[in-house]
Short mmCIF file of C-alpha atoms in Angstrom, two decimals:
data_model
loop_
_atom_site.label_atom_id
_atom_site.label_comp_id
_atom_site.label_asym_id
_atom_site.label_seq_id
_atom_site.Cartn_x
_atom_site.Cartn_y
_atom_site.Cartn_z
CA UNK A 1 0.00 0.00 0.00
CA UNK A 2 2.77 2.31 0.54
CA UNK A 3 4.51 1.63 -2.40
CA UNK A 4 1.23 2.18 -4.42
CA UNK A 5 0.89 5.22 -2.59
CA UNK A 6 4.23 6.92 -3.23
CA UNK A 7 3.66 5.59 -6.73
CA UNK A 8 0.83 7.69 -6.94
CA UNK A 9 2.39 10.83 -5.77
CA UNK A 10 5.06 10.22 -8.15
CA UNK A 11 2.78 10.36 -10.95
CA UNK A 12 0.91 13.72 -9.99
CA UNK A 13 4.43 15.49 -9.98
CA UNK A 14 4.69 14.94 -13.56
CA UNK A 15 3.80 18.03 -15.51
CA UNK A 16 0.52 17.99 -17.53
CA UNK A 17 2.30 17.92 -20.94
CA UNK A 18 4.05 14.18 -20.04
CA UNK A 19 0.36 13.28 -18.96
CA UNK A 20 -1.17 13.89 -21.43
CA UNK A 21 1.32 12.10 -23.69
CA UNK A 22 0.67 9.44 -21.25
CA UNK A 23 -3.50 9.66 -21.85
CA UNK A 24 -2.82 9.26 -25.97
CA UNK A 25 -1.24 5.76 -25.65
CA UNK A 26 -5.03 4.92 -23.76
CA UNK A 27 -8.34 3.99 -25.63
CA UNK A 28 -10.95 7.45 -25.11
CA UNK A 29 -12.98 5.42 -22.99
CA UNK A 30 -10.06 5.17 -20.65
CA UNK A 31 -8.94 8.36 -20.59
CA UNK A 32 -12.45 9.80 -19.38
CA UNK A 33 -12.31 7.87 -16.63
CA UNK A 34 -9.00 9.56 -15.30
CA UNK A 35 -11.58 12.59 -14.70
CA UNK A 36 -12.70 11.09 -11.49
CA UNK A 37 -9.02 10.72 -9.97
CA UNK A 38 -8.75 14.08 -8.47
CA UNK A 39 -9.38 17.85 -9.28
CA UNK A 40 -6.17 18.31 -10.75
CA UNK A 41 -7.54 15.18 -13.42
CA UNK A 42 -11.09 16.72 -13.80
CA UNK A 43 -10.59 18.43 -16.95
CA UNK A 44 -7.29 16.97 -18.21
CA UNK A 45 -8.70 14.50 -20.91
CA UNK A 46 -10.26 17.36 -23.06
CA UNK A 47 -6.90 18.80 -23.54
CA UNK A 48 -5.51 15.46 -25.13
CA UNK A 49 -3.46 16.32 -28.27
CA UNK A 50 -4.34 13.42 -29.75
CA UNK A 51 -7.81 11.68 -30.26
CA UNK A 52 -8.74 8.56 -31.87
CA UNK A 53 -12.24 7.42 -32.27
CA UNK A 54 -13.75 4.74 -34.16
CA UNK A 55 -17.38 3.82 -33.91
CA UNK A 56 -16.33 -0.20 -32.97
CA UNK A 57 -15.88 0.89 -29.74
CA UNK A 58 -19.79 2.98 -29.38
CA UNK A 59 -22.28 -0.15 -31.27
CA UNK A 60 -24.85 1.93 -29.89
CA UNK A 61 -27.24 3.70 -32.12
CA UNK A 62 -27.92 7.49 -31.06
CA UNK A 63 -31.47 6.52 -29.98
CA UNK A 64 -30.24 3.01 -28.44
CA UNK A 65 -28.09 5.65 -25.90
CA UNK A 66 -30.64 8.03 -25.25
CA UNK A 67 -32.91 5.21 -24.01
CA UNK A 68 -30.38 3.34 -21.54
CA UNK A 69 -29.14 6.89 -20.07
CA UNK A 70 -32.92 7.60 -19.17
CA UNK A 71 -33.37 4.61 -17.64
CA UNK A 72 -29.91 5.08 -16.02
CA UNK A 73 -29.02 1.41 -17.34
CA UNK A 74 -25.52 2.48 -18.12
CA UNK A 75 -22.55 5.44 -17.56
CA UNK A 76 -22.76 8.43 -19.73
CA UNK A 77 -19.65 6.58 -21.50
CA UNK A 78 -20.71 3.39 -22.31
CA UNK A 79 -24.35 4.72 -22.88
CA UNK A 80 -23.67 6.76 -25.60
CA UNK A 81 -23.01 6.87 -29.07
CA UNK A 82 -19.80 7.76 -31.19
CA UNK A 83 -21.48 10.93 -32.57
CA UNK A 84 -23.03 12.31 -28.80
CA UNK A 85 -19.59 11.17 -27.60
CA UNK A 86 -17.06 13.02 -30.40
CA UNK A 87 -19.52 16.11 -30.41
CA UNK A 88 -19.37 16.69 -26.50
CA UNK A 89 -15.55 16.18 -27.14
CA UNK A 90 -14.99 18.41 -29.58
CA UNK A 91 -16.89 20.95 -27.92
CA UNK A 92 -15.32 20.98 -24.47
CA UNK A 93 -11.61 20.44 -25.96
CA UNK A 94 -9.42 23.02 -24.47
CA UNK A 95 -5.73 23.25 -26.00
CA UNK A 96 -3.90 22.11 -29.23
CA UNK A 97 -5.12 19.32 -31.21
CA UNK A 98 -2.11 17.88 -33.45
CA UNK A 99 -4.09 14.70 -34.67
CA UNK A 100 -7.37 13.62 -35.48
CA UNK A 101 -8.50 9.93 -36.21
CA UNK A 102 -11.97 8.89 -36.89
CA UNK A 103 -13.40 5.58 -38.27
CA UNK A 104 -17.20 5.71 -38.34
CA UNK A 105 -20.58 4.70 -40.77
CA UNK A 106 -22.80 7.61 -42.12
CA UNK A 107 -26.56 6.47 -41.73
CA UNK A 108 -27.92 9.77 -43.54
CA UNK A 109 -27.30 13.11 -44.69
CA UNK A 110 -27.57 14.78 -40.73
CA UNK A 111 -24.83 12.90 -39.95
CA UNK A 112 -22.70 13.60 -42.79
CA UNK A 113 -23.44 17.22 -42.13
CA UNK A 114 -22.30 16.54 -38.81
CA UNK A 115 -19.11 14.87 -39.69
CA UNK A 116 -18.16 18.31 -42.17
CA UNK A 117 -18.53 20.26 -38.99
CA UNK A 118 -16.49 18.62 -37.14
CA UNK A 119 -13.63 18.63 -39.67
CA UNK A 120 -14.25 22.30 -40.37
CA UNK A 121 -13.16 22.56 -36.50
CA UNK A 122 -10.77 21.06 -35.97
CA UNK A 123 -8.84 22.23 -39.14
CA UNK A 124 -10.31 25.89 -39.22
CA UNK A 125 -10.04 26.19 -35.44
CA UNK A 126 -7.83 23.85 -33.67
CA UNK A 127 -5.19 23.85 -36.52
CA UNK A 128 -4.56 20.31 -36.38
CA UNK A 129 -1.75 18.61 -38.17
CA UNK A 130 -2.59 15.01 -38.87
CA UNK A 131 -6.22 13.84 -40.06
CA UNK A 132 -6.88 10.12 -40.34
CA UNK A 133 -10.79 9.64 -41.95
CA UNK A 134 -12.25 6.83 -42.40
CA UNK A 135 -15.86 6.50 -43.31
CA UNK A 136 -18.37 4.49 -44.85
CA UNK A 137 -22.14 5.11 -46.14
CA UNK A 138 -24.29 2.63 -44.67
CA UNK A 139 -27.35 4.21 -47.14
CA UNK A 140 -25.51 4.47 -50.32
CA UNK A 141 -21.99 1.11 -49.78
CA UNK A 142 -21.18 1.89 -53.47
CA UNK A 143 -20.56 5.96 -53.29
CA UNK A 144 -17.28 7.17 -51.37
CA UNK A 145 -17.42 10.39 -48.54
CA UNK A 146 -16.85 13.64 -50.11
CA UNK A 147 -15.03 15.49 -47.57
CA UNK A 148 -15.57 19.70 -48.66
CA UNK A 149 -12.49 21.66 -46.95
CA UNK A 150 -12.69 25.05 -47.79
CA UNK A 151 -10.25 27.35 -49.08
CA UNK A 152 -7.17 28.93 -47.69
CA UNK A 153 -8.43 27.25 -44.40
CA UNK A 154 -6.00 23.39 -44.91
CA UNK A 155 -3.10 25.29 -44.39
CA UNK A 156 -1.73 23.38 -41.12
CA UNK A 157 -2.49 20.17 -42.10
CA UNK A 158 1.15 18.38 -43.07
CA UNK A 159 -0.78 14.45 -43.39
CA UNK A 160 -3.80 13.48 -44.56
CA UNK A 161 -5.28 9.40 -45.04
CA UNK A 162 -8.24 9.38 -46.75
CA UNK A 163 -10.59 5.70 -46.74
CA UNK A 164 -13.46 5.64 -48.56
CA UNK A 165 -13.78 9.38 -49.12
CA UNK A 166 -11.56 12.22 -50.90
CA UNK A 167 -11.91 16.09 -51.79
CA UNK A 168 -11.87 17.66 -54.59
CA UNK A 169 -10.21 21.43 -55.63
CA UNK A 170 -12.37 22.79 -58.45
CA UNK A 171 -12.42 26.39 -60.25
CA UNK A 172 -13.68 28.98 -58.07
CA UNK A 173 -13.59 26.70 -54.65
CA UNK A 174 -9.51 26.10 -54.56
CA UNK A 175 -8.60 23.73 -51.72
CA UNK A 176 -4.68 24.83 -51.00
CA UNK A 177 -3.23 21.74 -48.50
CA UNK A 178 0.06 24.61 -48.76
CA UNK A 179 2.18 21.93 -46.27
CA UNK A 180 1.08 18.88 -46.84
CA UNK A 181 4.12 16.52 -47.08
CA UNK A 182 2.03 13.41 -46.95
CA UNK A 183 -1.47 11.94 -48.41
CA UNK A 184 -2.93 8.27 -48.69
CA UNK A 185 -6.05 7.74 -50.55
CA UNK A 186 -7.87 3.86 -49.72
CA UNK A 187 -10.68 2.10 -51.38
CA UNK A 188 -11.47 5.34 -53.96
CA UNK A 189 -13.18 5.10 -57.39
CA UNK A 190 -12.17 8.20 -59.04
CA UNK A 191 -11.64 9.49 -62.83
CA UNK A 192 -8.65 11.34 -63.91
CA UNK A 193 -9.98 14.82 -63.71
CA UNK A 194 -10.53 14.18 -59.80
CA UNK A 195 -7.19 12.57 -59.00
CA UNK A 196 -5.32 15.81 -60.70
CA UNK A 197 -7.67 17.84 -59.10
CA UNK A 198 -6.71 16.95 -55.95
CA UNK A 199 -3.15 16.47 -56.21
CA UNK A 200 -2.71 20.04 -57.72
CA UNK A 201 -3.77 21.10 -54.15
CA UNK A 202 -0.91 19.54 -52.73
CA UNK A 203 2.12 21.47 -54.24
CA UNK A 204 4.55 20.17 -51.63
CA UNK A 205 3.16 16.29 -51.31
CA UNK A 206 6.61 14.25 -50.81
CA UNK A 207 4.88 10.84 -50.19
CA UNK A 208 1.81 9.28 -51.73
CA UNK A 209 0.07 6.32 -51.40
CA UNK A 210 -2.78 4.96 -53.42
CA UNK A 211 -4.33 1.49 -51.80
CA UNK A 212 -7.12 -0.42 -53.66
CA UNK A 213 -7.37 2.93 -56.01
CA UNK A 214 -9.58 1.86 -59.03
CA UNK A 215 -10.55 4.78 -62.44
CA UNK A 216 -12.96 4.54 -64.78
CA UNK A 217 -10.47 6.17 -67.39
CA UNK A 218 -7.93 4.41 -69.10
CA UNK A 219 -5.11 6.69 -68.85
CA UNK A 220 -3.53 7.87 -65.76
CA UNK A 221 -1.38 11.03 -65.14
CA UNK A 222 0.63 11.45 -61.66
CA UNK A 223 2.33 15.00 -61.85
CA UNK A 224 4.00 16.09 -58.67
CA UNK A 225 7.86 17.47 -58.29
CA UNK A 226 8.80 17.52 -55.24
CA UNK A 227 7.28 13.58 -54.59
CA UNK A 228 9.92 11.25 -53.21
CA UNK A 229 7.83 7.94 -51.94
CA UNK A 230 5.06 7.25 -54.10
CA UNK A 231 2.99 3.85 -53.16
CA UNK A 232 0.70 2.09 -55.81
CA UNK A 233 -0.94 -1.57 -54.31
CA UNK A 234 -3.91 -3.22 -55.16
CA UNK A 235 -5.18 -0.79 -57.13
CA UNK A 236 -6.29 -0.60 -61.33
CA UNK A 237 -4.50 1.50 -64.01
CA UNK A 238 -4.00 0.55 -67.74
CA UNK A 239 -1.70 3.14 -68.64
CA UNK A 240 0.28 5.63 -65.57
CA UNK A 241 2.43 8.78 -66.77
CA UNK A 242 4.30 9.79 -63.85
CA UNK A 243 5.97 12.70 -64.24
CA UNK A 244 8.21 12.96 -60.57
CA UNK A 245 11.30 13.86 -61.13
CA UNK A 246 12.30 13.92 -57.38
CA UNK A 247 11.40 10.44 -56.78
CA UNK A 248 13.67 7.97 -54.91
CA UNK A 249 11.27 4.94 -53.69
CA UNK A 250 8.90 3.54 -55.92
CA UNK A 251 6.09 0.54 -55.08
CA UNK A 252 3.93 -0.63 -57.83
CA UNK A 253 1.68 -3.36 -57.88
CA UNK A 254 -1.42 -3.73 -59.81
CA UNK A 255 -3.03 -7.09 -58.70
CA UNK A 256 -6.27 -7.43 -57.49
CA UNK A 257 -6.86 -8.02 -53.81
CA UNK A 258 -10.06 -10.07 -54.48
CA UNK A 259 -9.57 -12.50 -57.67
CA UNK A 260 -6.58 -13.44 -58.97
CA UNK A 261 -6.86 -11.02 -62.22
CA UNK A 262 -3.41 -9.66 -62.91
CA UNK A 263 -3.94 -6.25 -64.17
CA UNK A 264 -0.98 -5.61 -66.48
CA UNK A 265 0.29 -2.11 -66.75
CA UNK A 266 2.54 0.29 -68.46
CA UNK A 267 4.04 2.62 -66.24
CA UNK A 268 6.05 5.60 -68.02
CA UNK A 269 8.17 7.87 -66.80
CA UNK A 270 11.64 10.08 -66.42
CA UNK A 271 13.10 8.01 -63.31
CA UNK A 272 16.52 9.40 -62.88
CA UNK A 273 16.68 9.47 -59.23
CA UNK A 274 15.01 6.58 -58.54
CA UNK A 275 16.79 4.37 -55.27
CA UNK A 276 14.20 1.97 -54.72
CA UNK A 277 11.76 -0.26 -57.11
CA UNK A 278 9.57 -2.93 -56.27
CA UNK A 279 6.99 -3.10 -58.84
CA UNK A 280 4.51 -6.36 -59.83
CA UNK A 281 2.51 -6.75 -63.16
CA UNK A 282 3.47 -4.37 -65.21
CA UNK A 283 6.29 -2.96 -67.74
CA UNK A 284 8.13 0.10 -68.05
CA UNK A 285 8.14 2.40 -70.99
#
């Protein structure tokens, strides 16, 4: 008992900074419960840095939670769903917020509303650095997220992965990601108007990664200079023009992840500082 107890005492002489560090490494649901340690604890969790959510962890549905917290079946933690949860989060967060990852499903258009505000915030507002989305449209499986950033407002965000949803940068609505330095796309039908689109937004991108990527155009053009590590797997092109003449690490595979189809492709391009290749199913030109 005294050992836990001087234990204890070490751990509230640590500055906030190193706990909070600490409180990233634990699952949200943890890290809420630290509230009811002491005073000092009270309100550390809504200055977390870092949050992670992902709607495995909430199975409830929004009205599923409303009903066991008014019959007091459950704590406000477990009784709740991923969107009360995030929202309450998001609202009470106090401090900087350098990374944001969230898995969920979309039932309707209110919550995909939902979702845009949240993203507005914390990239407009809390200036966050990393963004890890992941969603998927229980009412429409087939169609992919559309994720509208607006302009001039991306500028602190230096990595984005994108799974099952993307953005697009069209005339007159310019999305600038000014410092991005790193973007993966995941499960994304796209055409090659969208994909150039969106990668003329990045003007500093220096690693990309495209993971079960799939076009409905034959022809493929990749043009970014400054890219160095540029990623390729599972994913359908007939014909890809890169044009990267600052790439050193190249991975290129073109097999299908679900059959055994072999989708052979021509990949052309001015390598000349090229380090690394490891590239399946498909020729050079």
């Amino acid at each position: 008992a005294e050992m836990e107890g001087t234990t204890a005492c070490r751990i509230n002489e640590l500055p906030d900074s190193v706990l909070l560090h600490i409180l990233c490494f634990l699952p949200i649901k943890v890290a809420v419960k630290t509230s009811v340690l002491s005073k000092r604890w009270r309100y550390l969790c809504t200055a977390i840095p870092s949050l992670e959510f992902d709607h495995k962890d909430f199975p409830l549905s929004m009205e599923e939670a409303v009903r066991q917290q008014l019959n007091r079946l459950d704590s406000p933690i477990k009784g709740a769903d991923l969107f009360t949860v995030l929202n309450q989060f998001l609202l009470s967060h106090d401090g900087r917020l350098d990374s944001f990852n969230l898995s969920l499903t979309l039932k309707n258009d209110s919550e995909r509303r939902l979702l845009g505000r949240w993203i507005h915030h914390v990239i407009a507002t809390k200036k966050v650095t990393e963004v890890y989305l992941k969603t998927f449209l229980s009412d429409n499986p087939n169609n992919c997220y559309k994720l509208l950033l607006t302009p001039f407002s991306c500028r602190s965000i230096l990595q984005l992965r994108l799974s099952r949803c993307y953005f697009d940068s069209q005339e007159g609505n310019e999305v600038v990601l000014s410092h991005l330095r790193s973007l993966s796309l995941r499960d994304i039908l796209t055409n090659e108007g969208l994909l150039s689109r969106m990668l003329s937004a990045c003007p500093q991108l220096e690693d990309l990664s495209l993971d079960l990527f799939s076009s409905n155009t034959n022809d493929m053009q990749i043009v970014i200079p400054k890219l160095m590590n540029l990623r390729i797997v599972y994913s359908e092109f007939s014909n890809l023009k890169l044009i990267a003449p600052s790439l050193q690490f190249l991975e290129f595979d073109c097999r299908s992840r679900f059959t055994d189809k072999a989708c052979v492709s021509k990949l052309e391009g001015d390598l000349v500082r090229l380090k690394s290749l490891k590239a399946c199913t498909c020729f050079f030109e």
